[in-house]
PDB file of C-alpha atoms in Angstrom:
ATOM      1  CA  UNK A   1     -39.782 -55.225   6.939  1.00 44.00           C
ATOM      2  CA  UNK A   2     -38.144 -56.849   9.759  1.00 47.00           C
ATOM      3  CA  UNK A   3     -39.243 -54.394  12.497  1.00 50.00           C
ATOM      4  CA  UNK A   4     -43.115 -55.232  11.703  1.00 50.00           C
ATOM      5  CA  UNK A   5     -42.344 -58.976  12.095  1.00 54.00           C
ATOM      6  CA  UNK A   6     -39.874 -59.105  14.841  1.00 56.00           C
ATOM      7  CA  UNK A   7     -39.246 -56.908  18.059  1.00 58.00           C
ATOM      8  CA  UNK A   8     -36.051 -56.293  17.139  1.00 57.00           C
ATOM      9  CA  UNK A   9     -35.050 -53.440  19.800  1.00 62.00           C
ATOM     10  CA  UNK A  10     -35.731 -56.020  22.631  1.00 63.00           C
ATOM     11  CA  UNK A  11     -32.777 -57.478  21.484  1.00 61.00           C
ATOM     12  CA  UNK A  12     -30.567 -54.723  20.419  1.00 66.00           C
ATOM     13  CA  UNK A  13     -28.676 -52.074  22.258  1.00 68.00           C
ATOM     14  CA  UNK A  14     -29.415 -48.521  21.236  1.00 65.00           C
ATOM     15  CA  UNK A  15     -27.170 -45.405  21.820  1.00 64.00           C
ATOM     16  CA  UNK A  16     -26.567 -43.513  18.670  1.00 64.00           C
ATOM     17  CA  UNK A  17     -28.654 -40.544  19.806  1.00 72.00           C
ATOM     18  CA  UNK A  18     -26.728 -39.993  23.131  1.00 79.00           C
ATOM     19  CA  UNK A  19     -24.282 -37.257  21.771  1.00 80.00           C
ATOM     20  CA  UNK A  20     -27.243 -35.914  19.352  1.00 79.00           C
ATOM     21  CA  UNK A  21     -27.883 -32.173  18.754  1.00 81.00           C
ATOM     22  CA  UNK A  22     -25.357 -30.672  21.184  1.00 86.00           C
ATOM     23  CA  UNK A  23     -25.177 -27.037  21.826  1.00 90.00           C
ATOM     24  CA  UNK A  24     -22.299 -25.288  19.549  1.00 93.00           C
ATOM     25  CA  UNK A  25     -20.148 -24.372  22.661  1.00 93.00           C
ATOM     26  CA  UNK A  26     -20.072 -28.309  23.598  1.00 93.00           C
ATOM     27  CA  UNK A  27     -19.359 -29.219  19.862  1.00 93.00           C
ATOM     28  CA  UNK A  28     -16.366 -26.853  19.988  1.00 95.00           C
ATOM     29  CA  UNK A  29     -14.940 -28.328  23.208  1.00 95.00           C
ATOM     30  CA  UNK A  30     -15.050 -31.870  22.069  1.00 95.00           C
ATOM     31  CA  UNK A  31     -13.647 -30.681  18.558  1.00 95.00           C
ATOM     32  CA  UNK A  32     -10.859 -29.213  20.257  1.00 97.00           C
ATOM     33  CA  UNK A  33      -9.676 -31.911  22.499  1.00 97.00           C
ATOM     34  CA  UNK A  34     -10.741 -35.152  20.532  1.00 97.00           C
ATOM     35  CA  UNK A  35      -8.071 -37.453  19.064  1.00 98.00           C
ATOM     36  CA  UNK A  36      -8.583 -39.503  15.903  1.00 98.00           C
ATOM     37  CA  UNK A  37      -7.523 -43.112  15.948  1.00 98.00           C
ATOM     38  CA  UNK A  38      -7.284 -45.239  12.772  1.00 98.00           C
ATOM     39  CA  UNK A  39      -6.886 -49.017  13.312  1.00 98.00           C
ATOM     40  CA  UNK A  40      -6.549 -52.109  10.901  1.00 98.00           C
ATOM     41  CA  UNK A  41      -9.052 -54.992  10.840  1.00 96.00           C
ATOM     42  CA  UNK A  42      -8.272 -57.325  13.751  1.00 96.00           C
ATOM     43  CA  UNK A  43      -6.357 -54.769  16.050  1.00 98.00           C
ATOM     44  CA  UNK A  44      -7.524 -54.192  19.612  1.00 98.00           C
ATOM     45  CA  UNK A  45      -8.748 -50.725  20.724  1.00 98.00           C
ATOM     46  CA  UNK A  46      -8.749 -51.599  24.232  1.00 97.00           C
ATOM     47  CA  UNK A  47      -8.282 -54.715  26.497  1.00 97.00           C
ATOM     48  CA  UNK A  48     -10.269 -56.082  29.507  1.00 96.00           C
ATOM     49  CA  UNK A  49      -8.784 -54.961  32.649  1.00 96.00           C
ATOM     50  CA  UNK A  50      -7.172 -51.731  31.386  1.00 97.00           C
ATOM     51  CA  UNK A  51      -8.147 -48.046  32.571  1.00 97.00           C
ATOM     52  CA  UNK A  52     -10.433 -46.297  30.274  1.00 97.00           C
ATOM     53  CA  UNK A  53      -9.053 -43.058  28.693  1.00 95.00           C
ATOM     54  CA  UNK A  54     -12.337 -41.615  27.450  1.00 96.00           C
ATOM     55  CA  UNK A  55     -15.389 -42.723  25.211  1.00 96.00           C
ATOM     56  CA  UNK A  56     -15.097 -43.751  21.516  1.00 96.00           C
ATOM     57  CA  UNK A  57     -17.163 -42.623  18.753  1.00 95.00           C
ATOM     58  CA  UNK A  58     -16.831 -44.903  15.652  1.00 95.00           C
ATOM     59  CA  UNK A  59     -16.822 -42.968  12.610  1.00 96.00           C
ATOM     60  CA  UNK A  60     -16.113 -45.609  10.097  1.00 96.00           C
ATOM     61  CA  UNK A  61     -15.958 -49.391  10.100  1.00 96.00           C
ATOM     62  CA  UNK A  62     -17.425 -52.053  12.564  1.00 95.00           C
ATOM     63  CA  UNK A  63     -16.188 -53.545  15.990  1.00 97.00           C
ATOM     64  CA  UNK A  64     -16.845 -56.249  18.222  1.00 97.00           C
ATOM     65  CA  UNK A  65     -17.269 -56.205  22.117  1.00 96.00           C
ATOM     66  CA  UNK A  66     -16.186 -59.535  23.903  1.00 96.00           C
ATOM     67  CA  UNK A  67     -15.029 -61.131  26.683  1.00 95.00           C
ATOM     68  CA  UNK A  68     -12.241 -64.016  26.821  1.00 91.00           C
ATOM     69  CA  UNK A  69     -12.361 -67.286  28.797  1.00 84.00           C
ATOM     70  CA  UNK A  70      -9.379 -68.811  30.385  1.00 78.00           C
ATOM     71  CA  UNK A  71      -9.002 -71.088  27.160  1.00 81.00           C
ATOM     72  CA  UNK A  72      -9.030 -68.132  24.972  1.00 81.00           C
ATOM     73  CA  UNK A  73     -12.501 -68.672  23.451  1.00 86.00           C
ATOM     74  CA  UNK A  74     -14.423 -65.527  23.116  1.00 93.00           C
ATOM     75  CA  UNK A  75     -17.900 -64.405  23.716  1.00 94.00           C
ATOM     76  CA  UNK A  76     -18.849 -61.845  21.629  1.00 94.00           C
ATOM     77  CA  UNK A  77     -21.839 -59.853  23.325  1.00 91.00           C
ATOM     78  CA  UNK A  78     -22.362 -56.876  20.969  1.00 91.00           C
ATOM     79  CA  UNK A  79     -21.259 -55.603  17.596  1.00 93.00           C
ATOM     80  CA  UNK A  80     -20.666 -51.619  17.173  1.00 93.00           C
ATOM     81  CA  UNK A  81     -21.592 -49.903  13.666  1.00 91.00           C
ATOM     82  CA  UNK A  82     -20.838 -46.369  12.599  1.00 91.00           C
ATOM     83  CA  UNK A  83     -21.729 -43.142  14.622  1.00 90.00           C
ATOM     84  CA  UNK A  84     -22.333 -45.519  17.853  1.00 91.00           C
ATOM     85  CA  UNK A  85     -20.619 -44.267  20.973  1.00 92.00           C
ATOM     86  CA  UNK A  86     -19.150 -46.742  23.689  1.00 93.00           C
ATOM     87  CA  UNK A  87     -16.622 -46.837  26.365  1.00 93.00           C
ATOM     88  CA  UNK A  88     -18.697 -44.934  28.957  1.00 93.00           C
ATOM     89  CA  UNK A  89     -19.855 -47.633  31.131  1.00 92.00           C
ATOM     90  CA  UNK A  90     -16.482 -48.067  32.489  1.00 94.00           C
ATOM     91  CA  UNK A  91     -15.679 -44.202  33.118  1.00 94.00           C
ATOM     92  CA  UNK A  92     -19.389 -43.886  34.779  1.00 93.00           C
ATOM     93  CA  UNK A  93     -18.602 -46.791  36.927  1.00 93.00           C
ATOM     94  CA  UNK A  94     -14.901 -45.449  37.694  1.00 95.00           C
ATOM     95  CA  UNK A  95     -13.787 -49.243  36.875  1.00 96.00           C
ATOM     96  CA  UNK A  96     -11.363 -51.018  34.496  1.00 97.00           C
ATOM     97  CA  UNK A  97     -12.856 -52.191  30.970  1.00 96.00           C
ATOM     98  CA  UNK A  98     -15.101 -55.196  32.115  1.00 94.00           C
ATOM     99  CA  UNK A  99     -14.444 -56.394  28.184  1.00 96.00           C
ATOM    100  CA  UNK A 100     -12.290 -56.063  25.063  1.00 97.00           C
ATOM    101  CA  UNK A 101     -13.042 -54.233  21.915  1.00 97.00           C
ATOM    102  CA  UNK A 102     -11.532 -55.061  18.530  1.00 98.00           C
ATOM    103  CA  UNK A 103     -11.787 -53.999  14.844  1.00 97.00           C
ATOM    104  CA  UNK A 104     -13.805 -56.486  12.446  1.00 95.00           C
ATOM    105  CA  UNK A 105     -12.860 -54.146   9.533  1.00 95.00           C
ATOM    106  CA  UNK A 106     -10.361 -50.935   9.123  1.00 97.00           C
ATOM    107  CA  UNK A 107     -11.758 -48.644  11.468  1.00 98.00           C
ATOM    108  CA  UNK A 108     -11.662 -44.925  12.354  1.00 98.00           C
ATOM    109  CA  UNK A 109     -12.530 -43.520  15.894  1.00 98.00           C
ATOM    110  CA  UNK A 110     -12.643 -40.395  17.668  1.00 97.00           C
ATOM    111  CA  UNK A 111     -11.408 -40.408  21.392  1.00 98.00           C
ATOM    112  CA  UNK A 112     -12.988 -38.142  23.625  1.00 97.00           C
ATOM    113  CA  UNK A 113     -11.093 -37.681  26.887  1.00 97.00           C
ATOM    114  CA  UNK A 114     -12.329 -38.607  29.888  1.00 96.00           C
ATOM    115  CA  UNK A 115     -12.501 -35.173  31.432  1.00 96.00           C
ATOM    116  CA  UNK A 116     -14.251 -33.616  28.553  1.00 96.00           C
ATOM    117  CA  UNK A 117     -16.873 -36.433  28.666  1.00 95.00           C
ATOM    118  CA  UNK A 118     -17.464 -35.610  32.446  1.00 95.00           C
ATOM    119  CA  UNK A 119     -17.724 -32.031  31.550  1.00 95.00           C
ATOM    120  CA  UNK A 120     -20.311 -32.720  28.620  1.00 94.00           C
ATOM    121  CA  UNK A 121     -22.570 -34.478  30.966  1.00 92.00           C
ATOM    122  CA  UNK A 122     -22.452 -31.709  33.588  1.00 93.00           C
ATOM    123  CA  UNK A 123     -23.294 -28.980  30.913  1.00 92.00           C
ATOM    124  CA  UNK A 124     -25.974 -30.746  29.069  1.00 90.00           C
ATOM    125  CA  UNK A 125     -28.621 -32.621  31.078  1.00 88.00           C
ATOM    126  CA  UNK A 126     -30.255 -33.937  27.724  1.00 89.00           C
ATOM    127  CA  UNK A 127     -27.051 -36.117  27.458  1.00 89.00           C
ATOM    128  CA  UNK A 128     -27.082 -37.398  30.996  1.00 88.00           C
ATOM    129  CA  UNK A 129     -30.854 -38.429  30.379  1.00 88.00           C
ATOM    130  CA  UNK A 130     -30.239 -40.050  27.152  1.00 88.00           C
ATOM    131  CA  UNK A 131     -27.207 -41.848  28.837  1.00 88.00           C
ATOM    132  CA  UNK A 132     -29.449 -43.289  31.494  1.00 88.00           C
ATOM    133  CA  UNK A 133     -32.166 -44.284  29.168  1.00 87.00           C
ATOM    134  CA  UNK A 134     -29.735 -46.092  26.928  1.00 86.00           C
ATOM    135  CA  UNK A 135     -28.007 -47.968  29.792  1.00 88.00           C
ATOM    136  CA  UNK A 136     -31.486 -48.683  31.292  1.00 88.00           C
ATOM    137  CA  UNK A 137     -32.465 -50.472  28.100  1.00 85.00           C
ATOM    138  CA  UNK A 138     -29.246 -52.218  28.017  1.00 86.00           C
ATOM    139  CA  UNK A 139     -30.038 -53.764  31.122  1.00 88.00           C
ATOM    140  CA  UNK A 140     -33.009 -55.140  29.666  1.00 85.00           C
ATOM    141  CA  UNK A 141     -31.110 -56.416  26.495  1.00 84.00           C
ATOM    142  CA  UNK A 142     -28.512 -58.324  28.685  1.00 84.00           C
ATOM    143  CA  UNK A 143     -31.401 -59.955  30.757  1.00 87.00           C
ATOM    144  CA  UNK A 144     -33.031 -61.182  27.757  1.00 84.00           C
ATOM    145  CA  UNK A 145     -29.779 -62.441  26.312  1.00 83.00           C
ATOM    146  CA  UNK A 146     -28.910 -64.446  29.469  1.00 86.00           C
ATOM    147  CA  UNK A 147     -32.279 -65.925  29.062  1.00 86.00           C
ATOM    148  CA  UNK A 148     -31.707 -67.047  25.468  1.00 85.00           C
ATOM    149  CA  UNK A 149     -28.173 -68.372  26.249  1.00 84.00           C
ATOM    150  CA  UNK A 150     -29.702 -70.536  29.091  1.00 88.00           C
ATOM    151  CA  UNK A 151     -33.137 -71.529  27.624  1.00 88.00           C
ATOM    152  CA  UNK A 152     -32.758 -71.813  24.014  1.00 91.00           C
ATOM    153  CA  UNK A 153     -31.246 -74.504  21.492  1.00 95.00           C
ATOM    154  CA  UNK A 154     -28.332 -73.723  19.450  1.00 96.00           C
ATOM    155  CA  UNK A 155     -30.588 -73.726  16.160  1.00 96.00           C
ATOM    156  CA  UNK A 156     -32.974 -71.059  17.960  1.00 95.00           C
ATOM    157  CA  UNK A 157     -29.956 -68.896  18.720  1.00 94.00           C
ATOM    158  CA  UNK A 158     -28.391 -69.050  15.438  1.00 96.00           C
ATOM    159  CA  UNK A 159     -31.466 -67.959  13.668  1.00 94.00           C
ATOM    160  CA  UNK A 160     -31.934 -64.943  16.220  1.00 91.00           C
ATOM    161  CA  UNK A 161     -28.407 -64.098  15.597  1.00 93.00           C
ATOM    162  CA  UNK A 162     -28.509 -63.994  11.791  1.00 94.00           C
ATOM    163  CA  UNK A 163     -31.768 -61.760  12.038  1.00 91.00           C
ATOM    164  CA  UNK A 164     -29.776 -59.528  14.239  1.00 88.00           C
ATOM    165  CA  UNK A 165     -26.696 -59.391  11.877  1.00 91.00           C
ATOM    166  CA  UNK A 166     -28.899 -58.664   9.027  1.00 89.00           C
ATOM    167  CA  UNK A 167     -30.012 -55.599  10.643  1.00 84.00           C
ATOM    168  CA  UNK A 168     -26.416 -54.816  11.719  1.00 87.00           C
ATOM    169  CA  UNK A 169     -24.996 -55.068   8.501  1.00 87.00           C
ATOM    170  CA  UNK A 170     -28.092 -53.402   6.829  1.00 77.00           C
ATOM    171  CA  UNK A 171     -27.202 -54.594   3.201  1.00 71.00           C
ATOM    172  CA  UNK A 172     -28.843 -57.994   3.337  1.00 72.00           C
ATOM    173  CA  UNK A 173     -25.709 -59.862   3.335  1.00 86.00           C
ATOM    174  CA  UNK A 174     -23.909 -61.205   6.486  1.00 91.00           C
ATOM    175  CA  UNK A 175     -19.884 -60.812   6.139  1.00 89.00           C
ATOM    176  CA  UNK A 176     -18.712 -62.547   9.258  1.00 92.00           C
ATOM    177  CA  UNK A 177     -16.460 -65.241   9.943  1.00 93.00           C
ATOM    178  CA  UNK A 178     -17.663 -68.372  11.162  1.00 94.00           C
ATOM    179  CA  UNK A 179     -15.498 -68.130  14.341  1.00 94.00           C
ATOM    180  CA  UNK A 180     -17.095 -64.699  15.185  1.00 95.00           C
ATOM    181  CA  UNK A 181     -20.432 -65.836  14.307  1.00 96.00           C
ATOM    182  CA  UNK A 182     -20.084 -68.987  16.699  1.00 96.00           C
ATOM    183  CA  UNK A 183     -18.801 -66.793  19.472  1.00 95.00           C
ATOM    184  CA  UNK A 184     -21.976 -64.793  19.051  1.00 94.00           C
ATOM    185  CA  UNK A 185     -24.319 -67.897  19.046  1.00 95.00           C
ATOM    186  CA  UNK A 186     -22.282 -69.363  21.867  1.00 92.00           C
ATOM    187  CA  UNK A 187     -21.624 -72.693  20.236  1.00 94.00           C
ATOM    188  CA  UNK A 188     -18.669 -74.574  18.655  1.00 94.00           C
ATOM    189  CA  UNK A 189     -17.695 -73.692  14.874  1.00 95.00           C
ATOM    190  CA  UNK A 190     -18.536 -77.294  14.207  1.00 96.00           C
ATOM    191  CA  UNK A 191     -22.162 -76.970  15.739  1.00 97.00           C
ATOM    192  CA  UNK A 192     -22.627 -73.667  13.780  1.00 97.00           C
ATOM    193  CA  UNK A 193     -21.576 -75.056  10.489  1.00 96.00           C
ATOM    194  CA  UNK A 194     -24.123 -77.806  11.085  1.00 97.00           C
ATOM    195  CA  UNK A 195     -27.003 -75.590  11.672  1.00 97.00           C
ATOM    196  CA  UNK A 196     -26.212 -73.429   8.748  1.00 97.00           C
ATOM    197  CA  UNK A 197     -26.036 -76.397   6.399  1.00 96.00           C
ATOM    198  CA  UNK A 198     -29.444 -77.179   7.779  1.00 97.00           C
ATOM    199  CA  UNK A 199     -30.845 -73.688   7.065  1.00 97.00           C
ATOM    200  CA  UNK A 200     -29.471 -73.747   3.721  1.00 96.00           C
ATOM    201  CA  UNK A 201     -31.209 -77.107   2.983  1.00 96.00           C
ATOM    202  CA  UNK A 202     -34.418 -75.747   4.251  1.00 96.00           C
ATOM    203  CA  UNK A 203     -34.029 -72.691   1.989  1.00 95.00           C
ATOM    204  CA  UNK A 204     -33.996 -70.235   4.981  1.00 96.00           C
ATOM    205  CA  UNK A 205     -30.629 -68.971   4.061  1.00 96.00           C
ATOM    206  CA  UNK A 206     -28.127 -68.873   1.197  1.00 95.00           C
ATOM    207  CA  UNK A 207     -24.542 -69.059   1.702  1.00 94.00           C
ATOM    208  CA  UNK A 208     -22.070 -67.912  -1.130  1.00 90.00           C
ATOM    209  CA  UNK A 209     -18.539 -67.202  -0.512  1.00 83.00           C
ATOM    210  CA  UNK A 210     -18.846 -67.452   3.149  1.00 82.00           C
ATOM    211  CA  UNK A 211     -21.326 -64.582   3.199  1.00 91.00           C
ATOM    212  CA  UNK A 212     -25.040 -65.474   4.436  1.00 95.00           C
ATOM    213  CA  UNK A 213     -28.020 -63.843   3.152  1.00 94.00           C
ATOM    214  CA  UNK A 214     -31.673 -64.533   4.197  1.00 93.00           C
ATOM    215  CA  UNK A 215     -34.065 -66.236   1.774  1.00 93.00           C
ATOM    216  CA  UNK A 216     -37.251 -66.678   4.204  1.00 93.00           C
ATOM    217  CA  UNK A 217     -37.275 -64.016   6.845  1.00 91.00           C
ATOM    218  CA  UNK A 218     -40.705 -65.284   8.200  1.00 91.00           C
ATOM    219  CA  UNK A 219     -39.481 -68.884   8.579  1.00 94.00           C
ATOM    220  CA  UNK A 220     -36.109 -67.866  10.080  1.00 93.00           C
ATOM    221  CA  UNK A 221     -38.573 -65.900  12.731  1.00 91.00           C
ATOM    222  CA  UNK A 222     -40.499 -68.985  13.220  1.00 93.00           C
ATOM    223  CA  UNK A 223     -37.307 -71.018  14.091  1.00 94.00           C
ATOM    224  CA  UNK A 224     -36.097 -68.734  16.806  1.00 90.00           C
ATOM    225  CA  UNK A 225     -39.326 -69.577  19.027  1.00 84.00           C
ATOM    226  CA  UNK A 226     -39.269 -66.225  20.615  1.00 70.00           C
ATOM    227  CA  UNK A 227     -42.567 -64.887  19.550  1.00 60.00           C
TER     228      UNK A 227
END
């Protein structure tokens, strides 16, 4: 339903198909060289400023990508779900990580070494084409998100964040701490709590045991003031 009411892809990264339908000889190389990593909720996979060792495929769990200010406050700009790949931007640019990644839940990752990733894109032009398409789309998303932060109110940004998170969790129930949600919206926890209280009073959302569910999607979309 949401995709018919709201242009969701304009505000979301899309990279699940980058490594899709690879030839067997490439899959065999990845299988032989990959490393399985298991991390607990709250653990950091990599820190901003460190050197990338390879790309990651999230097999189970949820991950947040964020930057951190001098006061320690996080800005969460992307959430990663199962089967997404990430970490390739810093490898392609030959730079250190511009952000950090931490586990929102217990997670399992596949780490594909940097040299194998280079080998894959050299031997399968479809992967390179998908990467270019994904990165080009991400540029548009970042422009849109910058516009949202600069020009829209906390109320509007909160509504949009809830819509995006409902798609991310895909079970009609948003399970995220108030601190993480405030760091996605770009506001204080106190301001976020006030907006959520207003939404509940307006019967747009319901809140139970710190979990958010959407009661009136059309009304929530209207609050975003984006379409």
